[in-house]
Amino acid sequence: MSATPDAAVTTPPSSLHLDAPPLRGRGSLIIVSSPSGAGKTTLTRRLLAELPTIDFSVSYTTRPRRAGERDGVDYHFVDAAHFERMVAGDELAESFEVHGNRYGTARAPIDAAIARGRDMIFDVDYQGANSLARQWPADSVRIFILPPALVTLEARLRQRATDTAEVIARRLAKAIEELRQFEAYDHLIVNRELEPAYQVLRAIYLTRRYGEVDRPDVPLPLAELAARVAANRASDPAAHARALVS
Ligand code: 5GP
């Protein structure tokens, strides 16, 4: 963890214009998974708020809306019949049952976004991540967010006052199942503290989009961001993941 680039990278200039074309000429699927309670939503929402080149893939779900969630923004909340029609019409690129509810990703917005050079971020479980990466192998990057410890995860799940004890127990069991899938991912980020974890996510994203070499048309220290990604890899987050599930 020695090569930590300085704090100047953390706050982009307010005049940040990211209108340079993506390195690969098309957008990417930025697939982010983690067990519930590892901080994935906070991290991905911040990336979306900061960077104008990404859209959030709003999933369809049959799960009831939680307090504060907005239809069409957090999820498209639909009933089982509606969901079934989408499956029958082959409108979903992937769909799975998670925690007893159905979740799915619409196919059409993905092709449209990446062809236009926009990136899409996906908050899906490991099954969804595998399925999307199989269908868009060259366009996908898979990122897994790890909690610092299982007890932290449990504590974070308990803080969610909206869930009952039974739901929390189910989520914890699912979290461990989810953690066991870490090897399928391109990048692992241990979310010990939000800020450094965010900086790694941001660096992974920006170097994926613009490359690892500084460019005159991109007002970002790409080589420095690439060093941050390399430092994260060198910190051996896989060893942490193995310890969590052992
Ligand atoms: P929550 O109900 O807490 O919002 O999400 C529960 C789980 O479902 C999370 O792991 C989330 O990543 C996953 N999820 C959300 N949308 C989708 C989706 O469209 N497909 C899949 N496979 N999983 C999803």
Coordinates of N, CA and C and ligand atoms in Angstrom, one line a residue:
M1 N 0.8 -1.2 0.0 CA 0.0 0.0 0.0 C 0.9 1.3 0.0
S2 N 2.1 1.1 -0.5 CA 3.0 2.3 -0.3 C 2.8 3.3 -1.4
A3 N 2.5 2.9 -2.6 CA 2.5 3.9 -3.7 C 1.1 4.6 -3.8
T4 N 0.8 5.4 -2.8 CA -0.5 6.1 -2.8 C -0.3 7.5 -3.5
P5 N -0.8 7.7 -4.7 CA -0.7 9.0 -5.3 C -1.2 10.1 -4.4
D6 N -0.8 11.3 -4.7 CA -1.1 12.4 -3.7 C -2.6 12.8 -3.9
A7 N -3.0 13.6 -2.9 CA -4.4 14.0 -2.8 C -4.9 14.8 -3.9
A8 N -4.0 15.4 -4.7 CA -4.4 16.3 -5.8 C -5.3 15.5 -6.8
V9 N -5.1 14.2 -6.9 CA -5.8 13.4 -7.9 C -7.3 13.3 -7.4
T10 N -7.5 13.4 -6.1 CA -8.8 13.0 -5.6 C -9.9 14.0 -6.0
T11 N -9.6 15.3 -6.2 CA -10.6 16.3 -6.6 C -10.3 16.8 -8.0
P12 N -11.2 16.5 -8.9 CA -10.9 16.9 -10.2 C -11.2 18.4 -10.3
P13 N -10.5 19.1 -11.3 CA -10.9 20.5 -11.4 C -12.3 20.6 -11.9
S14 N -13.0 21.7 -11.4 CA -14.4 21.8 -11.7 C -14.6 22.0 -13.2
S15 N -13.6 22.3 -14.0 CA -13.7 22.5 -15.4 C -13.4 21.2 -16.2
L16 N -13.5 20.1 -15.5 CA -13.1 18.8 -16.1 C -14.0 18.5 -17.3
H17 N -13.4 18.5 -18.5 CA -14.2 18.2 -19.7 C -13.8 16.9 -20.2
L18 N -14.6 15.9 -20.0 CA -14.3 14.6 -20.5 C -14.9 14.3 -21.8
D19 N -14.6 15.1 -22.8 CA -15.2 14.8 -24.1 C -14.3 14.1 -25.1
A20 N -13.1 13.7 -24.6 CA -12.2 12.9 -25.4 C -12.9 11.5 -25.7
P21 N -12.6 11.0 -26.8 CA -13.2 9.6 -27.1 C -12.6 8.5 -26.2
P22 N -13.4 7.5 -25.9 CA -12.9 6.4 -25.1 C -11.8 5.7 -26.0
L23 N -10.8 5.2 -25.3 CA -9.7 4.5 -25.9 C -10.1 3.5 -26.9
R24 N -11.1 2.7 -26.5 CA -11.5 1.6 -27.4 C -12.5 1.9 -28.4
G25 N -12.9 3.2 -28.4 CA -13.9 3.7 -29.4 C -15.3 3.4 -29.1
R26 N -15.6 2.7 -28.0 CA -16.9 2.4 -27.6 C -17.0 2.4 -26.1
G27 N -18.2 2.4 -25.6 CA -18.3 2.4 -24.1 C -18.1 1.0 -23.5
S28 N -18.0 1.0 -22.2 CA -17.8 -0.3 -21.5 C -19.0 -0.6 -20.5
L29 N -19.1 -1.8 -20.2 CA -20.0 -2.2 -19.1 C -19.1 -2.3 -17.8
I30 N -19.4 -1.4 -16.9 CA -18.7 -1.4 -15.6 C -19.5 -2.2 -14.6
I31 N -19.1 -3.4 -14.4 CA -20.0 -4.3 -13.6 C -19.5 -4.4 -12.1
V32 N -20.3 -3.9 -11.2 CA -19.8 -3.8 -9.8 C -20.7 -4.7 -9.0
S33 N -20.0 -5.7 -8.3 CA -20.8 -6.6 -7.4 C -20.2 -6.5 -6.0
S34 N -20.9 -6.9 -5.0 CA -20.4 -7.0 -3.7 C -21.6 -7.6 -2.8
P35 N -21.2 -8.2 -1.7 CA -22.3 -8.6 -0.8 C -23.0 -7.3 -0.3
S36 N -24.3 -7.4 0.0 CA -25.1 -6.2 0.5 C -24.3 -5.7 1.8
G37 N -24.2 -4.5 1.9 CA -23.6 -3.9 3.1 C -22.1 -3.6 3.0
A38 N -21.5 -3.9 1.8 CA -20.1 -3.6 1.6 C -19.8 -2.2 1.1
G39 N -20.8 -1.5 0.8 CA -20.6 -0.1 0.4 C -20.7 0.2 -1.1
K40 N -21.2 -0.8 -1.8 CA -21.2 -0.7 -3.3 C -22.0 0.4 -3.8
T41 N -23.2 0.6 -3.2 CA -24.1 1.6 -3.7 C -23.5 3.0 -3.5
T42 N -22.9 3.2 -2.3 CA -22.3 4.5 -2.0 C -21.2 4.8 -3.0
L43 N -20.4 3.8 -3.3 CA -19.2 4.0 -4.2 C -19.7 4.3 -5.6
T44 N -20.7 3.5 -6.1 CA -21.1 3.6 -7.5 C -21.8 4.9 -7.7
R45 N -22.6 5.3 -6.7 CA -23.4 6.6 -6.8 C -22.4 7.8 -6.9
R46 N -21.4 7.7 -6.1 CA -20.4 8.8 -6.1 C -19.7 8.9 -7.5
L47 N -19.4 7.7 -8.1 CA -18.7 7.7 -9.4 C -19.7 8.4 -10.4
L48 N -20.9 8.0 -10.3 CA -21.9 8.5 -11.3 C -22.1 10.0 -11.1
A49 N -22.1 10.5 -9.8 CA -22.3 11.9 -9.5 C -21.1 12.7 -10.0
E50 N -19.9 12.1 -9.9 CA -18.7 12.9 -10.3 C -18.4 12.9 -11.8
L51 N -18.6 11.8 -12.5 CA -18.2 11.7 -13.9 C -19.4 11.6 -14.8
P52 N -19.3 12.5 -15.8 CA -20.5 12.6 -16.7 C -20.5 11.6 -17.9
T53 N -19.6 10.6 -17.9 CA -19.5 9.7 -19.0 C -20.2 8.4 -18.8
I54 N -20.8 8.3 -17.6 CA -21.4 7.0 -17.2 C -22.9 7.1 -17.0
D55 N -23.6 6.1 -17.4 CA -25.1 6.0 -17.0 C -25.2 4.8 -16.1
F56 N -26.2 4.9 -15.2 CA -26.5 3.8 -14.3 C -27.6 2.9 -15.0
S57 N -27.3 1.6 -15.0 CA -28.3 0.7 -15.6 C -29.4 0.4 -14.5
V58 N -30.5 1.0 -14.8 CA -31.6 0.9 -13.8 C -32.3 -0.5 -14.0
S59 N -32.1 -1.4 -13.0 CA -32.6 -2.7 -13.1 C -34.1 -2.8 -12.9
Y60 N -34.7 -3.8 -13.4 CA -36.1 -4.1 -13.1 C -36.2 -5.1 -11.9
T61 N -37.1 -4.8 -11.0 CA -37.3 -5.8 -9.9 C -38.7 -5.9 -9.4
T62 N -39.0 -7.1 -8.9 CA -40.3 -7.3 -8.3 C -40.2 -7.0 -6.8
R63 N -39.1 -6.7 -6.2 CA -39.0 -6.5 -4.8 C -39.7 -5.1 -4.4
P64 N -40.4 -5.1 -3.2 CA -41.1 -3.9 -2.9 C -40.1 -2.7 -2.7
R65 N -40.6 -1.5 -3.0 CA -39.7 -0.3 -2.9 C -39.4 0.0 -1.4
R66 N -38.1 0.3 -1.1 CA -37.8 0.7 0.2 C -38.0 2.2 0.4
A67 N -38.1 2.6 1.6 CA -38.2 4.1 1.9 C -37.1 4.8 1.2
G68 N -37.4 5.9 0.5 CA -36.3 6.7 -0.1 C -36.0 6.3 -1.5
E69 N -36.4 5.1 -1.9 CA -36.1 4.7 -3.3 C -37.1 5.3 -4.3
R70 N -36.6 5.6 -5.5 CA -37.4 6.2 -6.5 C -37.6 5.3 -7.7
D71 N -38.9 5.1 -8.1 CA -39.2 4.3 -9.3 C -38.5 4.9 -10.5
G72 N -37.8 4.1 -11.3 CA -37.2 4.7 -12.5 C -35.9 5.2 -12.3
V73 N -35.5 5.4 -11.1 CA -34.1 6.0 -10.7 C -33.3 4.9 -10.1
D74 N -33.8 4.3 -9.0 CA -33.1 3.3 -8.3 C -33.3 1.9 -8.9
Y75 N -34.6 1.7 -9.2 CA -35.0 0.5 -9.9 C -36.3 0.9 -10.7
H76 N -36.6 0.0 -11.7 CA -38.0 0.0 -12.2 C -38.7 -1.0 -11.4
F77 N -39.6 -0.5 -10.5 CA -40.4 -1.5 -9.7 C -41.6 -2.0 -10.4
V78 N -41.6 -3.3 -10.7 CA -42.7 -3.9 -11.5 C -43.3 -5.1 -10.8
D79 N -44.5 -5.5 -11.2 CA -45.1 -6.7 -10.6 C -44.6 -7.9 -11.3
A80 N -44.9 -9.1 -10.7 CA -44.4 -10.3 -11.3 C -44.9 -10.5 -12.7
A81 N -46.1 -10.1 -13.0 CA -46.7 -10.4 -14.4 C -45.9 -9.5 -15.4
H82 N -45.6 -8.3 -15.0 CA -44.8 -7.4 -15.9 C -43.4 -8.0 -16.2
F83 N -42.8 -8.4 -15.1 CA -41.5 -9.0 -15.2 C -41.5 -10.2 -16.1
E84 N -42.5 -11.1 -15.9 CA -42.6 -12.3 -16.8 C -42.8 -11.9 -18.2
R85 N -43.6 -10.9 -18.5 CA -43.7 -10.4 -19.9 C -42.4 -10.0 -20.5
M86 N -41.6 -9.3 -19.7 CA -40.2 -8.9 -20.2 C -39.4 -10.1 -20.5
V87 N -39.4 -11.1 -19.6 CA -38.6 -12.4 -19.9 C -39.1 -13.0 -21.1
A88 N -40.4 -13.2 -21.3 CA -41.0 -13.8 -22.5 C -40.6 -13.1 -23.7
G89 N -40.6 -11.8 -23.7 CA -40.3 -11.0 -24.8 C -38.8 -10.8 -25.1
D90 N -38.0 -11.5 -24.3 CA -36.5 -11.5 -24.4 C -36.0 -10.1 -24.3
E91 N -36.6 -9.3 -23.5 CA -36.2 -7.9 -23.3 C -35.0 -7.8 -22.3
L92 N -34.8 -8.8 -21.5 CA -33.8 -8.8 -20.5 C -32.5 -9.5 -20.9
A93 N -31.4 -8.8 -20.7 CA -30.1 -9.5 -21.0 C -29.8 -10.6 -19.9
E94 N -30.3 -10.3 -18.7 CA -30.1 -11.3 -17.7 C -31.2 -11.1 -16.6
S95 N -31.6 -12.2 -16.0 CA -32.5 -12.0 -14.9 C -32.3 -13.1 -13.9
F96 N -32.4 -12.8 -12.6 CA -32.1 -13.7 -11.6 C -33.0 -13.5 -10.4
E97 N -33.2 -14.6 -9.6 CA -33.9 -14.4 -8.3 C -32.9 -14.2 -7.2
V98 N -33.0 -13.1 -6.5 CA -32.1 -12.8 -5.4 C -33.0 -12.5 -4.2
H99 N -32.6 -13.1 -3.1 CA -33.4 -12.9 -1.8 C -34.9 -13.1 -2.1
G100 N -35.3 -14.0 -2.9 CA -36.7 -14.3 -3.1 C -37.4 -13.3 -4.1
N101 N -36.7 -12.3 -4.6 CA -37.3 -11.4 -5.5 C -36.6 -11.5 -6.9
R102 N -37.3 -11.0 -7.9 CA -36.7 -11.1 -9.2 C -36.0 -9.8 -9.6
Y103 N -34.9 -9.9 -10.3 CA -34.1 -8.7 -10.7 C -33.7 -9.0 -12.1
G104 N -33.7 -7.9 -12.9 CA -33.2 -8.1 -14.3 C -32.7 -6.9 -15.0
T105 N -31.9 -7.0 -16.0 CA -31.2 -5.9 -16.7 C -31.8 -5.9 -18.1
A106 N -32.3 -4.7 -18.5 CA -32.8 -4.6 -19.9 C -31.7 -4.6 -20.9
R107 N -31.9 -5.2 -22.0 CA -30.8 -5.4 -23.0 C -30.6 -4.2 -23.9
A108 N -31.7 -3.6 -24.3 CA -31.6 -2.5 -25.4 C -30.7 -1.3 -25.0
P109 N -30.9 -0.8 -23.7 CA -30.1 0.4 -23.4 C -28.6 0.1 -23.4
I110 N -28.2 -1.2 -23.2 CA -26.7 -1.5 -23.1 C -26.1 -1.3 -24.5
D111 N -26.7 -1.9 -25.5 CA -26.1 -1.8 -26.8 C -26.1 -0.4 -27.3
A112 N -27.2 0.4 -27.0 CA -27.3 1.8 -27.4 C -26.2 2.6 -26.8
A113 N -26.0 2.4 -25.5 CA -25.0 3.2 -24.7 C -23.6 2.9 -25.2
I114 N -23.2 1.7 -25.3 CA -21.8 1.4 -25.7 C -21.5 1.8 -27.1
A115 N -22.5 1.7 -28.0 CA -22.3 2.1 -29.4 C -22.1 3.6 -29.4
R116 N -22.7 4.4 -28.5 CA -22.5 5.9 -28.5 C -21.3 6.3 -27.7
G117 N -20.5 5.3 -27.2 CA -19.3 5.7 -26.5 C -19.6 6.0 -25.0
R118 N -20.8 5.7 -24.5 CA -21.0 6.0 -23.1 C -20.8 4.6 -22.3
D119 N -20.4 4.8 -21.1 CA -20.2 3.6 -20.2 C -21.5 3.4 -19.4
M120 N -21.7 2.2 -19.0 CA -22.8 1.9 -18.1 C -22.3 1.2 -16.9
I121 N -22.9 1.6 -15.8 CA -22.5 0.9 -14.5 C -23.6 0.0 -14.1
F122 N -23.3 -1.2 -13.7 CA -24.3 -2.2 -13.3 C -24.1 -2.6 -11.8
D123 N -25.1 -2.5 -11.1 CA -25.1 -3.0 -9.7 C -25.9 -4.3 -9.7
V124 N -25.2 -5.4 -9.9 CA -25.8 -6.7 -10.1 C -25.1 -7.7 -9.2
D125 N -25.8 -8.8 -8.9 CA -25.1 -9.9 -8.1 C -24.2 -10.7 -9.0
Y126 N -23.5 -11.6 -8.4 CA -22.4 -12.3 -9.2 C -23.0 -13.1 -10.4
Q127 N -24.3 -13.5 -10.3 CA -24.9 -14.3 -11.4 C -25.1 -13.3 -12.6
G128 N -25.6 -12.1 -12.2 CA -25.8 -11.1 -13.3 C -24.5 -10.7 -13.9
A129 N -23.5 -10.6 -13.0 CA -22.1 -10.1 -13.5 C -21.6 -11.2 -14.5
N130 N -21.7 -12.5 -14.2 CA -21.2 -13.5 -15.0 C -21.9 -13.5 -16.4
S131 N -23.2 -13.3 -16.3 CA -24.1 -13.4 -17.5 C -23.7 -12.2 -18.4
L132 N -23.6 -11.0 -17.9 CA -23.3 -9.8 -18.7 C -21.9 -10.0 -19.3
A133 N -21.0 -10.4 -18.5 CA -19.6 -10.5 -19.0 C -19.5 -11.6 -20.1
R134 N -20.3 -12.6 -20.0 CA -20.3 -13.7 -21.1 C -20.9 -13.1 -22.4
Q135 N -21.9 -12.2 -22.2 CA -22.5 -11.7 -23.4 C -21.8 -10.5 -24.1
W136 N -21.0 -9.8 -23.2 CA -20.2 -8.6 -23.8 C -18.8 -8.8 -23.3
P137 N -18.1 -9.9 -23.7 CA -16.8 -10.2 -23.1 C -15.7 -9.1 -23.3
A138 N -15.7 -8.5 -24.5 CA -14.6 -7.5 -24.7 C -15.0 -6.2 -24.1
D139 N -16.2 -6.0 -23.8 CA -16.7 -4.6 -23.4 C -16.9 -4.5 -21.9
S140 N -16.7 -5.6 -21.2 CA -17.0 -5.6 -19.7 C -15.7 -5.5 -18.9
V141 N -15.9 -4.8 -17.7 CA -14.9 -4.9 -16.7 C -15.6 -5.2 -15.4
R142 N -15.1 -6.2 -14.7 CA -15.8 -6.7 -13.5 C -15.1 -6.3 -12.2
I143 N -15.8 -5.6 -11.3 CA -15.2 -5.1 -10.1 C -15.9 -5.6 -8.9
F144 N -15.2 -6.1 -7.9 CA -15.9 -6.7 -6.7 C -15.4 -5.9 -5.5
I145 N -16.4 -5.4 -4.7 CA -16.1 -4.6 -3.5 C -16.2 -5.6 -2.3
L146 N -15.1 -5.6 -1.5 CA -15.0 -6.5 -0.3 C -15.2 -5.7 1.0
P147 N -15.9 -6.3 1.9 CA -15.9 -5.6 3.2 C -14.6 -5.9 4.0
P148 N -14.2 -5.1 5.0 CA -13.0 -5.3 5.7 C -13.1 -6.6 6.5
A149 N -14.3 -6.9 7.0 CA -14.4 -8.1 7.8 C -15.9 -8.5 7.8
L150 N -16.2 -9.8 8.1 CA -17.6 -10.2 8.1 C -18.4 -9.5 9.1
V151 N -17.8 -9.2 10.3 CA -18.5 -8.5 11.4 C -19.0 -7.1 10.9
T152 N -18.1 -6.5 10.1 CA -18.5 -5.1 9.6 C -19.7 -5.2 8.7
L153 N -19.7 -6.3 7.9 CA -20.8 -6.5 7.0 C -22.1 -6.7 7.8
E154 N -22.0 -7.5 8.8 CA -23.2 -7.8 9.6 C -23.7 -6.5 10.3
A155 N -22.8 -5.7 10.8 CA -23.1 -4.5 11.5 C -23.8 -3.5 10.5
R156 N -23.2 -3.5 9.3 CA -23.8 -2.6 8.3 C -25.2 -3.0 7.9
L157 N -25.4 -4.3 7.8 CA -26.7 -4.9 7.4 C -27.7 -4.6 8.5
R158 N -27.3 -4.6 9.8 CA -28.2 -4.4 10.9 C -28.6 -2.9 11.0
Q159 N -27.7 -2.0 10.5 CA -28.0 -0.6 10.5 C -29.1 -0.2 9.6
R160 N -29.4 -1.1 8.6 CA -30.5 -0.8 7.7 C -31.8 -1.2 8.4
A161 N -32.4 -0.2 9.0 CA -33.5 -0.4 9.8 C -34.7 -0.9 9.0
T162 N -34.6 -0.8 7.7 CA -35.8 -1.2 6.9 C -35.9 -2.7 6.8
D163 N -34.8 -3.5 7.1 CA -34.9 -4.9 7.0 C -35.2 -5.6 8.3
T164 N -35.9 -6.7 8.3 CA -36.2 -7.5 9.5 C -35.0 -8.4 9.8
A165 N -35.0 -9.0 11.0 CA -34.0 -9.9 11.4 C -33.8 -11.0 10.4
E166 N -34.9 -11.5 10.0 CA -34.9 -12.7 9.0 C -34.3 -12.3 7.7
V167 N -34.6 -11.1 7.2 CA -34.0 -10.6 6.0 C -32.5 -10.4 6.2
I168 N -32.1 -9.9 7.3 CA -30.7 -9.7 7.6 C -29.9 -11.0 7.6
A169 N -30.5 -12.0 8.2 CA -29.8 -13.3 8.3 C -29.7 -13.9 6.9
R170 N -30.8 -13.7 6.1 CA -30.7 -14.2 4.7 C -29.7 -13.5 3.9
R171 N -29.6 -12.2 4.1 CA -28.6 -11.4 3.4 C -27.2 -11.7 3.7
L172 N -27.0 -12.1 5.0 CA -25.6 -12.5 5.4 C -25.2 -13.8 4.8
A173 N -26.1 -14.7 4.8 CA -25.8 -16.0 4.1 C -25.5 -15.8 2.6
K174 N -26.3 -15.0 2.0 CA -26.1 -14.7 0.6 C -24.8 -13.9 0.4
A175 N -24.4 -13.1 1.4 CA -23.2 -12.3 1.3 C -22.0 -13.3 1.2
I176 N -22.0 -14.3 2.0 CA -20.9 -15.2 2.1 C -20.8 -16.0 0.7
E177 N -22.0 -16.4 0.2 CA -22.1 -17.1 -1.1 C -21.5 -16.2 -2.1
E178 N -21.9 -14.9 -2.1 CA -21.4 -13.9 -3.0 C -19.9 -13.7 -3.0
L179 N -19.4 -13.7 -1.7 CA -17.9 -13.5 -1.5 C -17.1 -14.6 -2.2
R180 N -17.6 -15.8 -2.1 CA -16.9 -16.9 -2.7 C -16.7 -16.8 -4.2
Q181 N -17.3 -15.9 -4.8 CA -17.2 -15.7 -6.3 C -16.1 -14.7 -6.7
F182 N -15.3 -14.3 -5.8 CA -14.4 -13.1 -6.0 C -13.5 -13.4 -7.2
E183 N -13.1 -14.6 -7.4 CA -12.1 -14.9 -8.4 C -12.5 -14.6 -9.8
A184 N -13.8 -14.5 -10.1 CA -14.2 -14.2 -11.4 C -14.0 -12.8 -11.8
Y185 N -13.7 -11.9 -10.9 CA -13.6 -10.5 -11.1 C -12.3 -10.0 -11.6
D186 N -12.3 -8.9 -12.4 CA -11.0 -8.3 -12.8 C -10.3 -7.5 -11.8
H187 N -11.1 -6.9 -10.9 CA -10.5 -6.0 -9.8 C -11.2 -6.3 -8.5
L188 N -10.5 -6.3 -7.4 CA -11.1 -6.4 -6.1 C -10.7 -5.2 -5.3
I189 N -11.7 -4.6 -4.6 CA -11.4 -3.4 -3.8 C -11.9 -3.7 -2.4
V190 N -11.0 -3.6 -1.4 CA -11.4 -3.7 0.0 C -11.8 -2.4 0.5
N191 N -13.1 -2.3 0.9 CA -13.7 -1.0 1.3 C -13.4 -0.9 2.9
R192 N -12.2 -0.6 3.2 CA -11.9 -0.4 4.7 C -12.3 1.0 5.0
E193 N -12.0 2.0 4.1 CA -12.4 3.4 4.3 C -12.9 3.8 3.0
L194 N -14.0 4.6 3.0 CA -14.7 5.0 1.8 C -13.7 5.8 0.8
E195 N -13.0 6.7 1.3 CA -12.2 7.6 0.4 C -11.2 6.8 -0.4
P196 N -10.3 6.1 0.2 CA -9.3 5.3 -0.6 C -10.0 4.3 -1.5
A197 N -11.1 3.7 -1.0 CA -11.8 2.7 -1.9 C -12.3 3.4 -3.1
Y198 N -12.9 4.6 -2.9 CA -13.5 5.3 -4.0 C -12.4 5.7 -5.0
Q199 N -11.2 6.1 -4.5 CA -10.1 6.5 -5.4 C -9.7 5.4 -6.3
V200 N -9.7 4.2 -5.7 CA -9.3 3.0 -6.5 C -10.4 2.8 -7.6
L201 N -11.6 2.8 -7.2 CA -12.7 2.6 -8.2 C -12.6 3.6 -9.3
R202 N -12.4 4.8 -8.9 CA -12.3 5.9 -9.9 C -11.2 5.7 -10.9
A203 N -10.0 5.3 -10.3 CA -8.8 5.1 -11.1 C -9.1 3.9 -12.1
I204 N -9.7 2.8 -11.6 CA -10.0 1.7 -12.4 C -10.9 2.1 -13.6
Y205 N -11.9 2.9 -13.3 CA -12.8 3.3 -14.3 C -12.1 4.2 -15.3
L206 N -11.4 5.2 -14.8 CA -10.8 6.2 -15.8 C -9.7 5.6 -16.6
T207 N -8.9 4.7 -16.1 CA -7.9 4.1 -16.9 C -8.5 3.1 -17.9
R208 N -9.6 2.5 -17.5 CA -10.4 1.6 -18.5 C -10.9 2.5 -19.7
R209 N -11.4 3.7 -19.4 CA -11.9 4.5 -20.4 C -10.9 5.2 -21.3
Y210 N -9.8 5.7 -20.6 CA -8.9 6.5 -21.4 C -7.5 6.0 -21.5
G211 N -7.3 4.8 -20.9 CA -5.9 4.2 -21.0 C -5.0 4.6 -19.8
E212 N -3.8 4.1 -19.9 CA -2.9 4.2 -18.7 C -1.8 5.2 -19.0
V213 N -1.8 5.9 -20.2 CA -0.7 6.8 -20.5 C -1.4 8.2 -20.6
D214 N -0.7 9.2 -20.1 CA -1.2 10.6 -20.2 C -1.4 11.0 -21.6
R215 N -2.5 11.7 -21.8 CA -2.9 12.1 -23.2 C -3.2 13.6 -23.1
P216 N -2.8 14.3 -24.2 CA -3.1 15.8 -24.2 C -4.6 16.1 -24.2
D217 N -5.4 15.2 -24.7 CA -6.8 15.5 -24.8 C -7.6 15.1 -23.6
V218 N -6.9 14.5 -22.6 CA -7.6 14.1 -21.4 C -7.0 14.8 -20.1
P219 N -7.7 15.6 -19.4 CA -7.2 16.4 -18.3 C -7.1 15.6 -17.0
L220 N -6.5 14.5 -17.1 CA -6.4 13.6 -16.0 C -5.0 13.0 -15.9
P221 N -4.4 12.7 -14.8 CA -3.1 12.1 -14.7 C -3.2 10.6 -14.8
L222 N -3.4 10.2 -16.1 CA -3.7 8.7 -16.3 C -2.6 7.8 -15.8
A223 N -1.3 8.2 -16.0 CA -0.3 7.3 -15.5 C -0.3 7.1 -14.0
E224 N -0.6 8.2 -13.3 CA -0.7 8.2 -11.9 C -1.9 7.4 -11.4
L225 N -3.0 7.5 -12.2 CA -4.2 6.7 -11.9 C -3.9 5.2 -12.1
A226 N -3.1 4.9 -13.2 CA -2.7 3.5 -13.4 C -1.9 3.0 -12.3
A227 N -1.0 3.8 -11.7 CA -0.2 3.4 -10.6 C -1.1 3.1 -9.4
R228 N -2.1 3.8 -9.2 CA -3.0 3.5 -8.1 C -3.7 2.1 -8.3
V229 N -4.1 1.9 -9.5 CA -4.7 0.6 -9.8 C -3.7 -0.6 -9.5
A230 N -2.4 -0.3 -10.0 CA -1.4 -1.3 -9.8 C -1.1 -1.5 -8.3
A231 N -1.1 -0.4 -7.5 CA -0.9 -0.5 -6.1 C -2.0 -1.3 -5.4
N232 N -3.2 -1.1 -5.9 CA -4.3 -1.9 -5.3 C -4.1 -3.4 -5.6
R233 N -3.7 -3.7 -6.8 CA -3.5 -5.1 -7.1 C -2.3 -5.7 -6.3
A234 N -1.3 -4.9 -6.1 CA -0.1 -5.3 -5.4 C -0.4 -5.5 -3.9
S235 N -1.5 -4.9 -3.4 CA -1.8 -5.0 -2.0 C -2.5 -6.4 -1.7
D236 N -2.7 -7.2 -2.8 CA -3.2 -8.5 -2.7 C -4.6 -8.6 -2.1
P237 N -5.6 -7.9 -2.6 CA -6.9 -8.0 -2.1 C -7.5 -9.5 -2.2
A238 N -7.0 -10.3 -3.1 CA -7.4 -11.7 -3.2 C -7.1 -12.4 -1.9
A239 N -6.0 -12.1 -1.3 CA -5.6 -12.8 0.0 C -6.7 -12.4 1.1
H240 N -7.1 -11.2 1.1 CA -8.1 -10.7 2.0 C -9.4 -11.5 1.7
A241 N -9.8 -11.6 0.5 CA -11.0 -12.3 0.1 C -11.0 -13.7 0.5
R242 N -9.8 -14.4 0.3 CA -9.7 -15.8 0.7 C -9.9 -15.9 2.2
A243 N -9.3 -15.0 3.0 CA -9.3 -15.0 4.4 C -10.8 -14.9 4.9
L244 N -11.5 -14.0 4.2 CA -12.9 -13.7 4.6 C -13.8 -15.0 4.5
V245 N -13.5 -15.8 3.4 CA -14.4 -16.9 3.2 C -13.9 -18.2 3.7
S246 N -12.7 -18.2 4.3 CA -12.1 -19.5 4.8 C -12.7 -19.9 6.1
Ligands
5GP1 P1 -31.2 -4.9 -3.2 O1 -32.5 -5.5 -3.2 O2 -30.5 -4.8 -1.9 O3 -31.3 -3.5 -4.0 O4 -30.3 -5.8 -4.2 C1 -30.1 -7.1 -3.9 C2 -29.1 -7.7 -4.8 O5 -29.6 -7.8 -6.1 C3 -27.8 -6.9 -4.9 O6 -26.7 -7.8 -4.8 C4 -27.8 -6.3 -6.3 O7 -26.5 -6.1 -6.8 C5 -28.6 -7.4 -7.0 N1 -29.2 -6.8 -8.3 C6 -29.8 -5.6 -8.5 N2 -30.3 -5.5 -9.7 C7 -29.9 -6.7 -10.3 C8 -30.1 -7.2 -11.7 O8 -30.6 -6.5 -12.6 N3 -29.6 -8.4 -11.9 C9 -29.0 -9.1 -11.0 N4 -28.5 -10.3 -11.4 N5 -28.8 -8.7 -9.7 C10 -29.3 -7.5 -9.4

